[in-house]
XYZ file of C-alpha atoms in Angstrom:
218
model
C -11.786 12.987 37.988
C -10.911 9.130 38.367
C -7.577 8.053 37.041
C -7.476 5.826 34.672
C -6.021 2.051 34.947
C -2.388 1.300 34.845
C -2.300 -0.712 31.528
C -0.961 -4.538 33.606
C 1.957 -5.972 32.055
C 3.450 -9.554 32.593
C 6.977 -10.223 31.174
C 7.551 -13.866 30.327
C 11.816 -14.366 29.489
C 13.982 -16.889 30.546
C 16.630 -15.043 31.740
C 16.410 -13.277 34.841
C 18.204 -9.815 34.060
C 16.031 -9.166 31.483
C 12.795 -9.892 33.125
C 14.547 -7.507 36.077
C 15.526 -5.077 33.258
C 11.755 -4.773 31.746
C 10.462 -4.082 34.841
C 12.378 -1.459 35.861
C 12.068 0.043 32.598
C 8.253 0.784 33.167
C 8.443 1.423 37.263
C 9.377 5.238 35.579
C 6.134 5.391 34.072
C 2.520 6.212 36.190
C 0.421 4.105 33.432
C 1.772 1.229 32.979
C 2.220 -1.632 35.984
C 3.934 -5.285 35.722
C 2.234 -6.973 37.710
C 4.082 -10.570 37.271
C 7.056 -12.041 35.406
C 7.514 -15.706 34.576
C 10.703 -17.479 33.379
C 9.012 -19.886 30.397
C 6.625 -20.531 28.242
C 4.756 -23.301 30.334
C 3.659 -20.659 32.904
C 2.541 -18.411 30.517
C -0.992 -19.532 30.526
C -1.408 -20.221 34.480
C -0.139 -16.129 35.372
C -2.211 -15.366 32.860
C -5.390 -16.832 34.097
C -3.967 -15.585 37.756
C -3.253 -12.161 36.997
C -5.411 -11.159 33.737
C -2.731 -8.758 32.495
C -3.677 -6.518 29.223
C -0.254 -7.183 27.387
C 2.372 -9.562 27.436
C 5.966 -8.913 26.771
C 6.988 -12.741 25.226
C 10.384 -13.954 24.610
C 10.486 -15.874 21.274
C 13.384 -18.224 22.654
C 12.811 -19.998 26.006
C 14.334 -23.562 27.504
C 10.908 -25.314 27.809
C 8.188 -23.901 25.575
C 8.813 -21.466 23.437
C 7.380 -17.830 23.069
C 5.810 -18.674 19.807
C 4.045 -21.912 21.413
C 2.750 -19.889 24.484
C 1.332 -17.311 22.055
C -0.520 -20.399 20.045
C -1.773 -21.152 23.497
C -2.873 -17.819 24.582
C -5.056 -17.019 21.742
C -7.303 -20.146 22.316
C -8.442 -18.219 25.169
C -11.619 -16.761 25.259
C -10.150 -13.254 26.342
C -6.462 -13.480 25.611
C -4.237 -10.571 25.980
C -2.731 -8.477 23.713
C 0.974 -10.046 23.011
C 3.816 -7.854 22.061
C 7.094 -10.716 21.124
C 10.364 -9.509 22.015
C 13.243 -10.313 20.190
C 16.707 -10.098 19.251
C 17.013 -9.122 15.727
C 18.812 -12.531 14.575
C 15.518 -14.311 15.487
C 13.302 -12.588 12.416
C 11.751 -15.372 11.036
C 10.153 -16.459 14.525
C 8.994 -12.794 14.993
C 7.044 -13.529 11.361
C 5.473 -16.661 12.747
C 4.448 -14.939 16.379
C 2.436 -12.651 14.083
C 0.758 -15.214 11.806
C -0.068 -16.799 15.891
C -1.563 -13.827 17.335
C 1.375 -11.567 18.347
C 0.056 -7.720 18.021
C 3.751 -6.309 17.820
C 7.185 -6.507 18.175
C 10.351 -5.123 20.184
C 13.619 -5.674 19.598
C 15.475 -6.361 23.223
C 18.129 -3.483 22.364
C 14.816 -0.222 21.949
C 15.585 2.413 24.252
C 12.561 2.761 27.343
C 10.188 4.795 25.447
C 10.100 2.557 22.698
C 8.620 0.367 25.130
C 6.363 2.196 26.955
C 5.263 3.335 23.325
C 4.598 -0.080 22.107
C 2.835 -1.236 24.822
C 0.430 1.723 25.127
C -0.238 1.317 21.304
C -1.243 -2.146 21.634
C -3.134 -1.902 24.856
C -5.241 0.685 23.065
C -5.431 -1.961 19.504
C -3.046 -0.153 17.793
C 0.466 -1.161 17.055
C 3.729 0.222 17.067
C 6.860 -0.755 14.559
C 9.463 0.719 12.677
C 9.671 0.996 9.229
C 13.648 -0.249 9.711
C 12.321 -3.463 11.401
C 9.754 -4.464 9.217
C 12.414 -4.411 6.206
C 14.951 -6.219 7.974
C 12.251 -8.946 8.903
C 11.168 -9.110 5.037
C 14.582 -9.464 4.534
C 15.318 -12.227 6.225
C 12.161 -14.453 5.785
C 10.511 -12.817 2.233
C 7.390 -14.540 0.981
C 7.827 -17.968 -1.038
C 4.820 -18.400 -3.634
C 5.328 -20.482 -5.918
C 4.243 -18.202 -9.095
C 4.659 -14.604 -8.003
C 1.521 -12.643 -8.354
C 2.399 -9.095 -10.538
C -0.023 -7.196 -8.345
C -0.823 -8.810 -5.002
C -2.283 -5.932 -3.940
C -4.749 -5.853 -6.862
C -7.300 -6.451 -4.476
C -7.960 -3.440 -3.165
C -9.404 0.112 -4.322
C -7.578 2.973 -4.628
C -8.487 4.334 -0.826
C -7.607 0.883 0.635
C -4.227 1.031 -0.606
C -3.641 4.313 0.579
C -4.742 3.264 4.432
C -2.549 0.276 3.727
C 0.044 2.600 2.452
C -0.023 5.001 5.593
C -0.486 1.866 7.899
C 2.739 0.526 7.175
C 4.644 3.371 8.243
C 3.452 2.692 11.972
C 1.086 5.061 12.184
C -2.299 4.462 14.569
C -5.780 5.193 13.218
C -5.936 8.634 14.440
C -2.684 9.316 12.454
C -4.127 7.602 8.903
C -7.228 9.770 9.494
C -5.562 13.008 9.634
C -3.142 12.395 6.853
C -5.467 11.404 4.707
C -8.665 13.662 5.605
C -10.865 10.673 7.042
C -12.807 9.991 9.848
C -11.319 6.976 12.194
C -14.652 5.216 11.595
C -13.744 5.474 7.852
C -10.098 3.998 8.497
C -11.231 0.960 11.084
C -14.097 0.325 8.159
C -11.020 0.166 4.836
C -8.833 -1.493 7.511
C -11.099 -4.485 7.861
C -11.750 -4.619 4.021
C -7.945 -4.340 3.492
C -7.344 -7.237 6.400
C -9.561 -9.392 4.778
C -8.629 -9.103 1.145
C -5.534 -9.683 1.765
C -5.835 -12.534 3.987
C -3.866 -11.022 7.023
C -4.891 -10.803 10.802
C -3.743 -7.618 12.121
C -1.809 -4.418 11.078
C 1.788 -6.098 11.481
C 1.163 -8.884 8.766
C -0.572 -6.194 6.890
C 2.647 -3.891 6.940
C 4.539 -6.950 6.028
C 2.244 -7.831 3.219
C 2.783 -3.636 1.507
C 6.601 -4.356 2.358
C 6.752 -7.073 0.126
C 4.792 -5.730 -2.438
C 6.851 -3.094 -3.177
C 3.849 -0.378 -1.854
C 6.672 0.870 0.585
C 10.135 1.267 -0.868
């Protein structure tokens, strides 16, 4: 039987130690490959177009264009990749705004390895991968301004939606909210898009961040 593909990587950070850190970190694993690393945001867009890589591991904080900015850029493309934005934890608000860009996840600089190998297998196969911790810390720092605060934002959605929503925002993939809450996958992907567009969010990180602030996880 044919293997399948390495899942490509290109790390984009301004500092060279951690680009030389990140790759090390996945030449331990047989799946995943970086294939490139760039030191700012400017050449984010040429190695991408170079070396087509699946996910990108983006600094938020570069000298010349910033990791937010490159992902602005990348998801103009007709095919971009899937952009996890790595951060240090005293950056949260910027790791709110890569999400509203495009970003797919998030990992603080500081996760052990398999935290990263994790994340980027999740995204690479459209899931995500958070912790609860992070999300909270990230509402913490940046919550929602509206300008009369709605008693039930979630109000939107039925009963089952909230529940998807509910599981969702513990981290879990599709296969996960299927078998904890009897369903078929087809079933979550289908309450997933109702819930994504109810609530006026892009992908399952804003989503998360959206039940965090409305009190559906505690």
């Amino acid at each position: 039987m044919t293997a399948a593909a390495p899942i490509t990587v290109l790390v984009v950070d301004d500092d060279p130690f951690v680009r030389r850190g990140v790759t090390d970190i996945f030449a331990a694993t047989d799946d995943i490959t970086v294939i490139a690393d760039v030191d700012d945001g400017d050449r984010v867009p040429g190695a991408v177009q170079t070396y087509r890589p699946r996910v990108v591991l983006m600094d938020l904080k570069m000298r010349r264009v910033g990791g937010l900015e490159a992902t602005r850029q990348l998801m103009g493309l007709p095919h971009p990749p899937k952009v996890i934005a790595m951060t240090a934890m005293d950056v949260d608000d910027l790791v709110v705004e890569a999400v509203a860009a495009g970003a797919h996840s998030f990992l603080s600089k500081d996760e052990p390895p398999h935290t990263f190998h994790q994340s980027v297998r999740a995204v690479a196969a459209g899931n995500t991968l958070f912790s609860q911790e992070s999300l909270r810390r990230i509402v913490a720092a940046r919550p929602a301004s509206t300008p009369v605060p709605d008693p039930d934002p979630l109000g939107v959605l039925s009963v089952r939606e909230r529940d998807v929503l509910q599981v969702l925002a513990t981290g879990a993939s599709n296969a996960d909210i299927a078998g904890r809450l009897f369903l078929s996958e087809t079933t979550v992907k289908t309450h997933l898009s109702a819930v994504f567009h109810k609530l006026g969010t892009r992908n399952r990180v804003e989503a998360a961040l959206a039940a965090f602030r409305a009190g559906l996880i505690t």
